[in-house]
């Protein structure tokens, strides 16, 4: 949390940069001071931790131990001391609310700020706000135009599904447990969801239909354990990307948002000539903002699909008309973005670019560290390259952090990159020379046909990469 503006930043001592802070957070040291437990912290308890050597503060309901962050704070120790021992939400918002403090202080979370009066609330409201292993951990706050719910799942990369069944009936599923809230008044759809994946914090913003402050968020109903395996999606539009690949924009038939983490996939199921066919696809969106492919919102689903001559489902998807339906599973997969690495090397062939695009977007927009990304993209011809103009635009905008090499097997590359297939010479040309220190800073992702994946993995291992340093999408 940087509470100083650009004009009053201070010179930090050597070894106290943002990268040094990230390394400290990843070192295994307990920055919370409470053993990593999630506590309920009253305002009177918070006020006791108001010393330079014992410094807690609260922002938007979450209590952080900033004792060890003091010397890393760009605004200086004195600026941060202004907020310790208090609810510093107003102070933080006045100076620069745009800072992603959740990511910077994610390893410093002590717990939630709880008013002493909380325990006098009705049981149903207390269940919605008190921290307990057996109950829902939730906060809420509002402004005239919106209200936000904040859920603390205490689970990294939590499964998140949000539904607005009625204008005043809001349901949320976290790690398979579903609860509903009858809201005080009506809200609009879609919602806006923000997730701090590493600590399992989920924030859902709902836009009020009518401006005004509510006396309460509404009424929390009992838990509903309803397992839904597939949802129906309607095709809004399809767009040609290459001669044999399409961008398909779907919308859930109900007001639904399913969070898909970078590198995760869903299963698409459809009836093709009387036979039910299913296969995994990675949801993806353009790397740059564009109106070329319609309006992409929280309740839409974006797919890049290449039509293969023998691919029943791919040919079916590419032949769909506006209004046609498919069925979509909940997000699945085990990929988790590396937080300890700073250099990502991505090897993609053809439609293997699909999991790489969200990884690139996520890495370039990370608020806690700067990733350097090298993409090696293998295709037959330049006309086969999916979203080349967007890759070029993004690499131009982030020229010091994103490098893209197009490697073509059937024609010369106008960019001067290697012509051919993946082999040891390509790895030697584009991979850095590793030593024990640099190996800990690099990670590799691979996605393409089975033969491509197998060969890449073999070459990566020969370069000295261990299993924890690379991920092959199957």
Short mmCIF file of C-alpha atoms in Angstrom, two decimals:
data_model
loop_
_atom_site.label_atom_id
_atom_site.label_comp_id
_atom_site.label_asym_id
_atom_site.label_seq_id
_atom_site.Cartn_x
_atom_site.Cartn_y
_atom_site.Cartn_z
CA UNK A 1 0.00 0.00 0.00
CA UNK A 2 1.63 3.21 -1.15
CA UNK A 3 -0.12 6.07 0.58
CA UNK A 4 2.14 8.80 -0.81
CA UNK A 5 1.56 10.61 -4.08
CA UNK A 6 4.23 10.79 -6.76
CA UNK A 7 5.46 14.15 -5.48
CA UNK A 8 6.21 12.94 -1.94
CA UNK A 9 7.84 9.59 -2.53
CA UNK A 10 10.98 9.03 -0.48
CA UNK A 11 14.25 7.37 -1.36
CA UNK A 12 14.15 3.79 -0.13
CA UNK A 13 17.19 2.17 1.43
CA UNK A 14 19.03 -0.46 -0.65
CA UNK A 15 17.28 -3.79 -0.49
CA UNK A 16 13.83 -2.25 0.03
CA UNK A 17 12.40 -2.07 -3.50
CA UNK A 18 9.05 -3.56 -4.52
CA UNK A 19 10.85 -6.64 -5.85
CA UNK A 20 12.66 -7.01 -2.50
CA UNK A 21 9.28 -6.85 -0.74
CA UNK A 22 7.88 -9.55 -3.04
CA UNK A 23 10.91 -11.75 -2.33
CA UNK A 24 10.37 -11.28 1.40
CA UNK A 25 6.72 -12.24 1.00
CA UNK A 26 7.70 -15.41 -0.86
CA UNK A 27 10.44 -16.32 1.63
CA UNK A 28 8.13 -18.15 4.01
CA UNK A 29 8.52 -15.58 6.81
CA UNK A 30 5.34 -14.90 8.77
CA UNK A 31 4.53 -11.28 7.94
CA UNK A 32 1.17 -11.46 9.74
CA UNK A 33 2.63 -11.90 13.21
CA UNK A 34 -0.26 -14.20 14.11
CA UNK A 35 0.86 -17.40 12.45
CA UNK A 36 -1.19 -16.84 9.33
CA UNK A 37 -4.53 -17.29 11.13
CA UNK A 38 -7.53 -15.21 10.04
CA UNK A 39 -8.73 -13.31 13.12
CA UNK A 40 -11.72 -11.16 14.02
CA UNK A 41 -10.25 -7.82 15.09
CA UNK A 42 -12.32 -5.26 16.97
CA UNK A 43 -11.55 -1.54 16.68
CA UNK A 44 -10.33 -1.49 20.27
CA UNK A 45 -7.95 -4.37 19.56
CA UNK A 46 -6.76 -2.67 16.37
CA UNK A 47 -6.02 0.50 18.33
CA UNK A 48 -3.51 -1.38 20.52
CA UNK A 49 -1.26 -2.03 17.51
CA UNK A 50 -0.28 1.58 16.89
CA UNK A 51 3.50 1.52 17.29
CA UNK A 52 6.27 1.55 14.72
CA UNK A 53 7.30 -1.92 15.93
CA UNK A 54 3.73 -3.25 16.15
CA UNK A 55 1.72 -1.68 13.36
CA UNK A 56 -1.71 -2.84 12.21
CA UNK A 57 -4.18 -0.95 10.06
CA UNK A 58 -7.46 -1.73 8.35
CA UNK A 59 -8.55 -1.00 4.78
CA UNK A 60 -12.09 -1.79 3.63
CA UNK A 61 -12.66 -4.32 6.37
CA UNK A 62 -9.36 -6.21 6.17
CA UNK A 63 -6.71 -5.81 8.88
CA UNK A 64 -3.04 -5.87 7.83
CA UNK A 65 0.16 -6.08 9.87
CA UNK A 66 2.36 -3.48 8.15
CA UNK A 67 5.20 -3.60 10.66
CA UNK A 68 7.67 -5.14 8.23
CA UNK A 69 6.32 -3.13 5.28
CA UNK A 70 7.27 0.21 6.88
CA UNK A 71 10.71 0.49 5.29
CA UNK A 72 9.37 -0.65 1.90
CA UNK A 73 6.65 2.01 1.69
CA UNK A 74 7.31 4.45 -1.19
CA UNK A 75 5.65 7.28 0.73
CA UNK A 76 7.91 6.81 3.73
CA UNK A 77 7.41 5.52 7.26
CA UNK A 78 5.79 8.71 8.59
CA UNK A 79 3.09 8.62 5.93
CA UNK A 80 2.18 5.02 6.76
CA UNK A 81 2.27 5.67 10.52
CA UNK A 82 -0.66 8.07 10.07
CA UNK A 83 -2.96 5.10 9.56
CA UNK A 84 -1.72 2.50 12.02
CA UNK A 85 -4.01 1.44 14.81
CA UNK A 86 -7.03 2.73 12.88
CA UNK A 87 -9.42 2.04 10.05
CA UNK A 88 -7.35 3.76 7.33
CA UNK A 89 -9.88 3.29 4.54
CA UNK A 90 -10.75 6.99 4.22
CA UNK A 91 -7.10 8.06 4.34
CA UNK A 92 -6.15 5.52 1.71
CA UNK A 93 -9.07 6.42 -0.58
CA UNK A 94 -8.33 10.14 -0.39
CA UNK A 95 -4.71 9.77 -1.46
CA UNK A 96 -4.74 7.09 -4.17
CA UNK A 97 -7.45 4.47 -4.12
CA UNK A 98 -6.17 3.08 -7.42
CA UNK A 99 -3.30 1.17 -5.77
CA UNK A 100 -3.88 -2.61 -5.60
CA UNK A 101 -3.04 -2.87 -1.92
CA UNK A 102 -4.54 -6.39 -1.66
CA UNK A 103 -1.76 -7.79 -3.81
CA UNK A 104 1.03 -5.80 -2.17
CA UNK A 105 -0.09 -6.72 1.36
CA UNK A 106 -1.52 -10.17 0.64
CA UNK A 107 1.01 -11.89 2.95
CA UNK A 108 0.24 -9.44 5.80
CA UNK A 109 -3.45 -10.23 6.35
CA UNK A 110 -4.30 -10.53 10.06
CA UNK A 111 -8.06 -10.84 9.65
CA UNK A 112 -11.22 -8.77 9.44
CA UNK A 113 -12.21 -5.62 11.23
CA UNK A 114 -15.31 -6.33 13.32
CA UNK A 115 -17.26 -3.74 15.29
CA UNK A 116 -17.96 -4.55 18.94
CA UNK A 117 -21.62 -3.97 18.13
CA UNK A 118 -21.49 -6.83 15.64
CA UNK A 119 -22.23 -9.41 18.30
CA UNK A 120 -25.53 -7.69 19.09
CA UNK A 121 -26.80 -8.18 15.53
CA UNK A 122 -29.42 -10.77 14.63
CA UNK A 123 -28.02 -14.26 14.17
CA UNK A 124 -28.59 -14.34 10.40
CA UNK A 125 -26.59 -11.11 9.92
CA UNK A 126 -23.90 -12.22 12.34
CA UNK A 127 -23.50 -15.43 10.33
CA UNK A 128 -22.88 -13.26 7.31
CA UNK A 129 -20.19 -11.13 8.91
CA UNK A 130 -18.48 -13.07 11.67
CA UNK A 131 -15.29 -15.02 10.92
CA UNK A 132 -15.70 -18.69 11.75
CA UNK A 133 -14.49 -21.94 10.29
CA UNK A 134 -18.08 -23.12 9.94
CA UNK A 135 -19.70 -19.90 8.77
CA UNK A 136 -19.44 -17.51 5.85
CA UNK A 137 -16.74 -14.85 6.13
CA UNK A 138 -18.20 -11.74 4.53
CA UNK A 139 -18.06 -7.96 4.57
CA UNK A 140 -20.06 -5.41 2.63
CA UNK A 141 -19.81 -1.71 1.92
CA UNK A 142 -21.68 0.72 -0.31
CA UNK A 143 -21.78 4.06 -2.03
CA UNK A 144 -24.75 5.83 -3.58
CA UNK A 145 -24.50 3.95 -6.86
CA UNK A 146 -23.26 0.50 -5.87
CA UNK A 147 -22.66 -2.00 -3.11
CA UNK A 148 -19.81 -4.48 -2.76
CA UNK A 149 -19.67 -7.84 -1.04
CA UNK A 150 -16.26 -9.13 0.03
CA UNK A 151 -15.86 -12.85 0.74
CA UNK A 152 -12.87 -14.39 2.49
CA UNK A 153 -12.66 -18.01 1.38
CA UNK A 154 -9.20 -18.62 2.92
CA UNK A 155 -8.58 -20.91 -0.07
CA UNK A 156 -6.11 -20.06 -2.86
CA UNK A 157 -7.76 -19.93 -6.31
CA UNK A 158 -11.30 -20.44 -5.00
CA UNK A 159 -14.06 -21.64 -7.31
CA UNK A 160 -16.39 -18.67 -7.86
CA UNK A 161 -19.83 -18.54 -9.49
CA UNK A 162 -22.19 -15.55 -9.24
CA UNK A 163 -25.88 -15.44 -10.24
CA UNK A 164 -28.58 -12.77 -10.16
CA UNK A 165 -31.78 -14.81 -10.21
CA UNK A 166 -34.04 -11.79 -9.74
CA UNK A 167 -33.26 -8.05 -9.63
CA UNK A 168 -33.08 -8.41 -5.84
CA UNK A 169 -31.96 -12.04 -5.47
CA UNK A 170 -28.18 -12.45 -5.51
CA UNK A 171 -26.64 -15.93 -5.24
CA UNK A 172 -23.00 -16.87 -4.96
CA UNK A 173 -21.21 -20.23 -4.99
CA UNK A 174 -17.77 -20.38 -3.39
CA UNK A 175 -15.93 -23.69 -3.55
CA UNK A 176 -19.19 -25.54 -4.19
CA UNK A 177 -21.22 -23.97 -1.37
CA UNK A 178 -24.11 -21.80 -2.55
CA UNK A 179 -25.82 -19.03 -0.57
CA UNK A 180 -28.38 -16.43 -1.57
CA UNK A 181 -29.13 -12.89 -0.44
CA UNK A 182 -32.45 -11.15 -0.83
CA UNK A 183 -31.17 -7.64 -1.44
CA UNK A 184 -32.70 -4.56 0.17
CA UNK A 185 -33.48 -3.18 -3.31
CA UNK A 186 -32.94 -4.07 -6.96
CA UNK A 187 -29.61 -4.06 -8.76
CA UNK A 188 -28.49 -4.28 -12.38
CA UNK A 189 -26.59 -7.00 -14.21
CA UNK A 190 -23.78 -7.76 -14.97
CA UNK A 191 -21.72 -7.53 -11.80
CA UNK A 192 -18.01 -6.74 -11.52
CA UNK A 193 -15.82 -9.38 -9.86
CA UNK A 194 -12.32 -8.89 -8.49
CA UNK A 195 -10.36 -11.80 -7.03
CA UNK A 196 -7.08 -11.90 -5.14
CA UNK A 197 -6.39 -15.52 -6.00
CA UNK A 198 -3.45 -16.20 -3.68
CA UNK A 199 -5.40 -15.44 -0.51
CA UNK A 200 -8.87 -16.38 -1.74
CA UNK A 201 -10.45 -12.94 -1.42
CA UNK A 202 -13.46 -12.34 -3.69
CA UNK A 203 -15.11 -8.94 -4.21
CA UNK A 204 -18.41 -8.61 -6.08
CA UNK A 205 -19.66 -5.16 -7.08
CA UNK A 206 -23.37 -4.72 -7.85
CA UNK A 207 -24.75 -1.56 -9.44
CA UNK A 208 -27.89 -0.20 -7.78
CA UNK A 209 -30.88 0.48 -10.01
CA UNK A 210 -31.70 3.60 -7.99
CA UNK A 211 -29.12 5.84 -6.33
CA UNK A 212 -29.24 5.88 -2.55
CA UNK A 213 -27.77 4.46 0.65
CA UNK A 214 -29.33 1.27 2.00
CA UNK A 215 -29.81 0.67 5.75
CA UNK A 216 -28.79 -2.98 5.19
CA UNK A 217 -27.66 -5.18 2.32
CA UNK A 218 -30.72 -7.39 2.78
CA UNK A 219 -31.25 -10.86 4.19
CA UNK A 220 -28.92 -13.82 3.90
CA UNK A 221 -30.79 -17.08 3.36
CA UNK A 222 -29.69 -20.57 4.29
CA UNK A 223 -27.03 -22.49 2.41
CA UNK A 224 -28.13 -24.29 -0.73
CA UNK A 225 -25.92 -27.16 -1.90
CA UNK A 226 -26.98 -27.38 -5.53
CA UNK A 227 -24.45 -28.95 -7.86
CA UNK A 228 -24.73 -27.75 -11.46
CA UNK A 229 -22.42 -29.43 -13.94
CA UNK A 230 -23.37 -27.59 -17.14
CA UNK A 231 -25.03 -24.31 -18.09
CA UNK A 232 -26.58 -23.32 -21.41
CA UNK A 233 -24.96 -20.59 -23.48
CA UNK A 234 -26.38 -18.80 -26.51
CA UNK A 235 -24.23 -17.69 -29.43
CA UNK A 236 -24.33 -13.90 -29.76
CA UNK A 237 -22.02 -13.65 -32.75
CA UNK A 238 -19.11 -15.28 -34.58
CA UNK A 239 -16.15 -13.63 -36.31
CA UNK A 240 -13.51 -14.93 -38.72
CA UNK A 241 -9.99 -14.66 -37.27
CA UNK A 242 -8.04 -16.76 -39.80
CA UNK A 243 -9.32 -18.77 -42.80
CA UNK A 244 -10.13 -21.71 -40.52
CA UNK A 245 -10.46 -20.17 -37.05
CA UNK A 246 -13.35 -18.23 -35.52
CA UNK A 247 -13.89 -16.09 -32.44
CA UNK A 248 -17.21 -17.09 -30.87
CA UNK A 249 -19.00 -14.83 -28.41
CA UNK A 250 -21.52 -16.61 -26.19
CA UNK A 251 -23.74 -15.42 -23.35
CA UNK A 252 -25.02 -17.48 -20.46
CA UNK A 253 -28.81 -17.85 -20.74
CA UNK A 254 -29.16 -16.82 -17.10
CA UNK A 255 -27.48 -13.91 -15.32
CA UNK A 256 -24.37 -15.91 -14.50
CA UNK A 257 -20.68 -15.27 -13.98
CA UNK A 258 -18.19 -18.14 -13.67
CA UNK A 259 -14.63 -17.05 -12.92
CA UNK A 260 -11.98 -18.67 -15.13
CA UNK A 261 -8.39 -18.27 -13.95
CA UNK A 262 -5.61 -17.86 -16.54
CA UNK A 263 -4.67 -21.22 -17.99
CA UNK A 264 -7.90 -22.93 -16.84
CA UNK A 265 -10.44 -24.49 -19.22
CA UNK A 266 -14.09 -25.45 -19.53
CA UNK A 267 -15.78 -28.35 -21.28
CA UNK A 268 -18.09 -27.61 -24.20
CA UNK A 269 -20.86 -30.14 -24.83
CA UNK A 270 -23.13 -30.23 -27.88
CA UNK A 271 -25.38 -32.62 -29.75
CA UNK A 272 -23.78 -33.25 -33.14
CA UNK A 273 -25.90 -35.35 -35.51
CA UNK A 274 -27.53 -37.17 -32.61
CA UNK A 275 -24.27 -37.78 -30.76
CA UNK A 276 -23.22 -35.89 -27.63
CA UNK A 277 -19.68 -34.60 -28.12
CA UNK A 278 -17.56 -32.88 -25.48
CA UNK A 279 -14.02 -31.48 -25.31
CA UNK A 280 -12.09 -28.82 -23.34
CA UNK A 281 -11.61 -25.24 -24.55
CA UNK A 282 -9.81 -22.34 -22.92
CA UNK A 283 -11.91 -19.14 -22.70
CA UNK A 284 -9.96 -16.27 -24.24
CA UNK A 285 -10.36 -12.63 -25.19
CA UNK A 286 -8.35 -10.15 -27.30
CA UNK A 287 -5.23 -8.75 -25.63
CA UNK A 288 -6.30 -5.19 -26.46
CA UNK A 289 -9.62 -3.42 -26.10
CA UNK A 290 -11.58 -3.64 -29.33
CA UNK A 291 -15.15 -3.26 -30.54
CA UNK A 292 -14.39 -5.49 -33.49
CA UNK A 293 -15.74 -8.54 -31.67
CA UNK A 294 -18.78 -7.10 -29.93
CA UNK A 295 -19.28 -6.22 -26.29
CA UNK A 296 -17.44 -8.55 -23.91
CA UNK A 297 -18.92 -8.42 -20.39
CA UNK A 298 -18.85 -10.48 -17.20
CA UNK A 299 -21.60 -12.83 -18.35
CA UNK A 300 -20.19 -13.55 -21.81
CA UNK A 301 -17.97 -16.45 -22.79
CA UNK A 302 -15.31 -16.03 -25.49
CA UNK A 303 -13.83 -18.93 -27.46
CA UNK A 304 -11.24 -19.23 -30.22
CA UNK A 305 -12.04 -22.33 -32.26
CA UNK A 306 -10.13 -23.77 -35.19
CA UNK A 307 -12.19 -25.95 -37.49
CA UNK A 308 -10.45 -29.26 -38.16
CA UNK A 309 -11.58 -31.57 -41.03
CA UNK A 310 -12.06 -34.50 -38.63
CA UNK A 311 -13.07 -32.44 -35.61
CA UNK A 312 -16.76 -33.07 -34.96
CA UNK A 313 -17.15 -30.46 -32.24
CA UNK A 314 -14.86 -27.83 -33.80
CA UNK A 315 -16.71 -28.00 -37.14
CA UNK A 316 -20.03 -27.88 -35.30
CA UNK A 317 -19.03 -24.82 -33.27
CA UNK A 318 -17.76 -22.98 -36.34
CA UNK A 319 -21.06 -23.67 -38.12
CA UNK A 320 -23.31 -22.31 -35.36
CA UNK A 321 -25.70 -19.47 -36.10
CA UNK A 322 -26.73 -16.60 -33.84
CA UNK A 323 -29.07 -17.90 -31.13
CA UNK A 324 -27.81 -21.50 -31.22
CA UNK A 325 -27.07 -23.15 -27.89
CA UNK A 326 -24.22 -25.10 -26.37
CA UNK A 327 -23.63 -26.43 -22.85
CA UNK A 328 -20.68 -25.26 -20.78
CA UNK A 329 -19.12 -26.86 -17.69
CA UNK A 330 -17.69 -25.15 -14.64
CA UNK A 331 -14.06 -24.01 -14.99
CA UNK A 332 -11.48 -26.72 -14.43
CA UNK A 333 -7.71 -27.20 -14.41
CA UNK A 334 -4.76 -27.02 -12.05
CA UNK A 335 -2.60 -24.25 -13.54
CA UNK A 336 -1.62 -21.50 -11.10
CA UNK A 337 0.40 -18.48 -12.20
CA UNK A 338 3.90 -18.40 -10.73
CA UNK A 339 4.33 -15.66 -8.14
CA UNK A 340 7.99 -16.45 -7.43
CA UNK A 341 9.15 -16.12 -11.06
CA UNK A 342 9.89 -12.97 -13.03
CA UNK A 343 10.53 -14.34 -16.55
CA UNK A 344 7.95 -16.38 -18.46
CA UNK A 345 8.78 -18.27 -21.66
CA UNK A 346 5.68 -19.38 -23.58
CA UNK A 347 5.81 -21.94 -26.41
CA UNK A 348 2.60 -22.20 -28.42
CA UNK A 349 1.67 -23.92 -31.67
CA UNK A 350 -1.50 -23.00 -33.60
CA UNK A 351 -4.50 -22.80 -31.29
CA UNK A 352 -2.15 -23.56 -28.41
CA UNK A 353 -2.03 -19.77 -28.14
CA UNK A 354 -5.38 -19.79 -26.32
CA UNK A 355 -4.15 -20.46 -22.75
CA UNK A 356 -1.18 -18.16 -23.35
CA UNK A 357 -3.26 -15.06 -24.06
CA UNK A 358 -4.83 -14.80 -20.58
CA UNK A 359 -1.44 -15.63 -19.04
CA UNK A 360 0.14 -12.77 -21.00
CA UNK A 361 -2.65 -10.36 -20.06
CA UNK A 362 -2.46 -11.33 -16.39
CA UNK A 363 1.35 -10.99 -16.31
CA UNK A 364 1.40 -7.60 -18.01
CA UNK A 365 -1.28 -6.20 -15.70
CA UNK A 366 0.07 -7.61 -12.43
CA UNK A 367 0.22 -4.94 -9.74
CA UNK A 368 2.71 -6.71 -7.47
CA UNK A 369 5.59 -7.45 -9.83
CA UNK A 370 6.88 -6.94 -13.36
CA UNK A 371 7.04 -10.06 -15.48
CA UNK A 372 9.17 -10.33 -18.62
CA UNK A 373 7.51 -12.52 -21.24
CA UNK A 374 8.93 -14.24 -24.32
CA UNK A 375 6.40 -15.90 -26.65
CA UNK A 376 7.56 -18.36 -29.31
CA UNK A 377 4.57 -18.87 -31.59
CA UNK A 378 4.76 -21.71 -34.14
CA UNK A 379 2.56 -21.80 -37.25
CA UNK A 380 2.71 -23.01 -40.85
CA UNK A 381 2.20 -19.65 -42.54
CA UNK A 382 1.79 -16.05 -41.51
CA UNK A 383 -1.90 -16.18 -42.48
CA UNK A 384 -2.38 -18.89 -39.83
CA UNK A 385 -1.20 -16.68 -36.97
CA UNK A 386 -4.13 -16.00 -34.66
CA UNK A 387 -4.53 -12.35 -33.62
CA UNK A 388 -1.10 -11.34 -34.90
CA UNK A 389 -2.06 -7.67 -34.95
CA UNK A 390 -3.08 -7.77 -31.29
CA UNK A 391 0.14 -9.55 -30.31
CA UNK A 392 2.11 -6.94 -32.25
CA UNK A 393 0.18 -4.08 -30.63
CA UNK A 394 0.71 -5.47 -27.15
CA UNK A 395 4.40 -6.18 -27.70
CA UNK A 396 4.83 -2.62 -29.03
CA UNK A 397 3.06 -1.16 -26.00
CA UNK A 398 5.17 -3.29 -23.62
CA UNK A 399 8.33 -3.45 -25.72
CA UNK A 400 10.62 -3.92 -22.72
CA UNK A 401 8.53 -6.72 -21.21
CA UNK A 402 6.86 -8.69 -24.04
CA UNK A 403 8.81 -10.17 -26.95
CA UNK A 404 7.03 -12.22 -29.63
CA UNK A 405 8.83 -14.47 -32.13
CA UNK A 406 6.81 -16.01 -34.98
CA UNK A 407 8.32 -19.28 -36.21
CA UNK A 408 6.85 -20.55 -39.47
CA UNK A 409 7.39 -23.97 -41.02
CA UNK A 410 6.26 -23.38 -44.62
CA UNK A 411 7.49 -19.88 -45.47
CA UNK A 412 10.07 -17.28 -44.52
CA UNK A 413 9.21 -15.05 -41.60
CA UNK A 414 9.17 -11.35 -42.42
CA UNK A 415 10.34 -10.59 -38.87
CA UNK A 416 13.61 -12.45 -39.38
CA UNK A 417 12.84 -15.17 -36.85
CA UNK A 418 13.81 -18.81 -37.26
CA UNK A 419 12.09 -20.78 -40.02
CA UNK A 420 11.23 -24.36 -39.15
CA UNK A 421 9.94 -26.48 -36.30
CA UNK A 422 10.67 -26.70 -32.60
CA UNK A 423 14.12 -28.21 -32.09
CA UNK A 424 17.25 -27.78 -30.04
CA UNK A 425 18.51 -24.91 -32.22
CA UNK A 426 15.35 -22.89 -31.51
CA UNK A 427 15.70 -23.49 -27.77
CA UNK A 428 19.36 -22.51 -27.89
CA UNK A 429 18.57 -19.31 -29.83
CA UNK A 430 15.71 -18.00 -27.72
CA UNK A 431 16.16 -19.51 -24.25
CA UNK A 432 18.50 -17.81 -21.78
CA UNK A 433 21.59 -19.54 -20.48
CA UNK A 434 20.66 -20.67 -17.00
CA UNK A 435 22.65 -20.83 -13.82
CA UNK A 436 21.44 -21.77 -10.35
CA UNK A 437 20.27 -18.22 -9.61
CA UNK A 438 18.56 -17.46 -12.93
CA UNK A 439 16.78 -20.83 -13.01
CA UNK A 440 14.73 -19.71 -10.01
CA UNK A 441 13.53 -16.67 -11.98
CA UNK A 442 12.32 -18.48 -15.14
CA UNK A 443 9.23 -20.55 -15.88
CA UNK A 444 8.00 -22.15 -19.12
CA UNK A 445 4.51 -22.91 -20.47
CA UNK A 446 3.86 -25.18 -23.45
CA UNK A 447 0.68 -25.75 -25.45
CA UNK A 448 0.17 -27.36 -28.85
CA UNK A 449 -0.42 -30.77 -30.46
CA UNK A 450 0.68 -33.83 -28.46
CA UNK A 451 3.86 -34.34 -30.47
CA UNK A 452 4.83 -30.68 -30.07
CA UNK A 453 4.21 -30.80 -26.31
CA UNK A 454 6.22 -33.98 -25.85
CA UNK A 455 9.23 -32.66 -27.79
CA UNK A 456 9.12 -29.29 -26.02
CA UNK A 457 9.10 -30.96 -22.62
CA UNK A 458 12.11 -33.08 -23.56
CA UNK A 459 14.06 -30.03 -24.75
CA UNK A 460 13.09 -27.99 -21.67
CA UNK A 461 14.30 -30.71 -19.30
CA UNK A 462 17.57 -30.86 -21.22
CA UNK A 463 17.98 -27.15 -20.54
CA UNK A 464 17.89 -27.84 -16.81
CA UNK A 465 14.29 -26.96 -15.98
CA UNK A 466 12.69 -28.94 -13.16
CA UNK A 467 9.07 -30.09 -12.97
CA UNK A 468 8.09 -27.10 -10.83
CA UNK A 469 9.56 -24.70 -13.42
CA UNK A 470 7.34 -25.60 -16.39
CA UNK A 471 3.75 -26.49 -17.22
CA UNK A 472 2.50 -28.41 -20.25
CA UNK A 473 -1.17 -27.93 -21.18
CA UNK A 474 -2.66 -31.24 -22.24
#
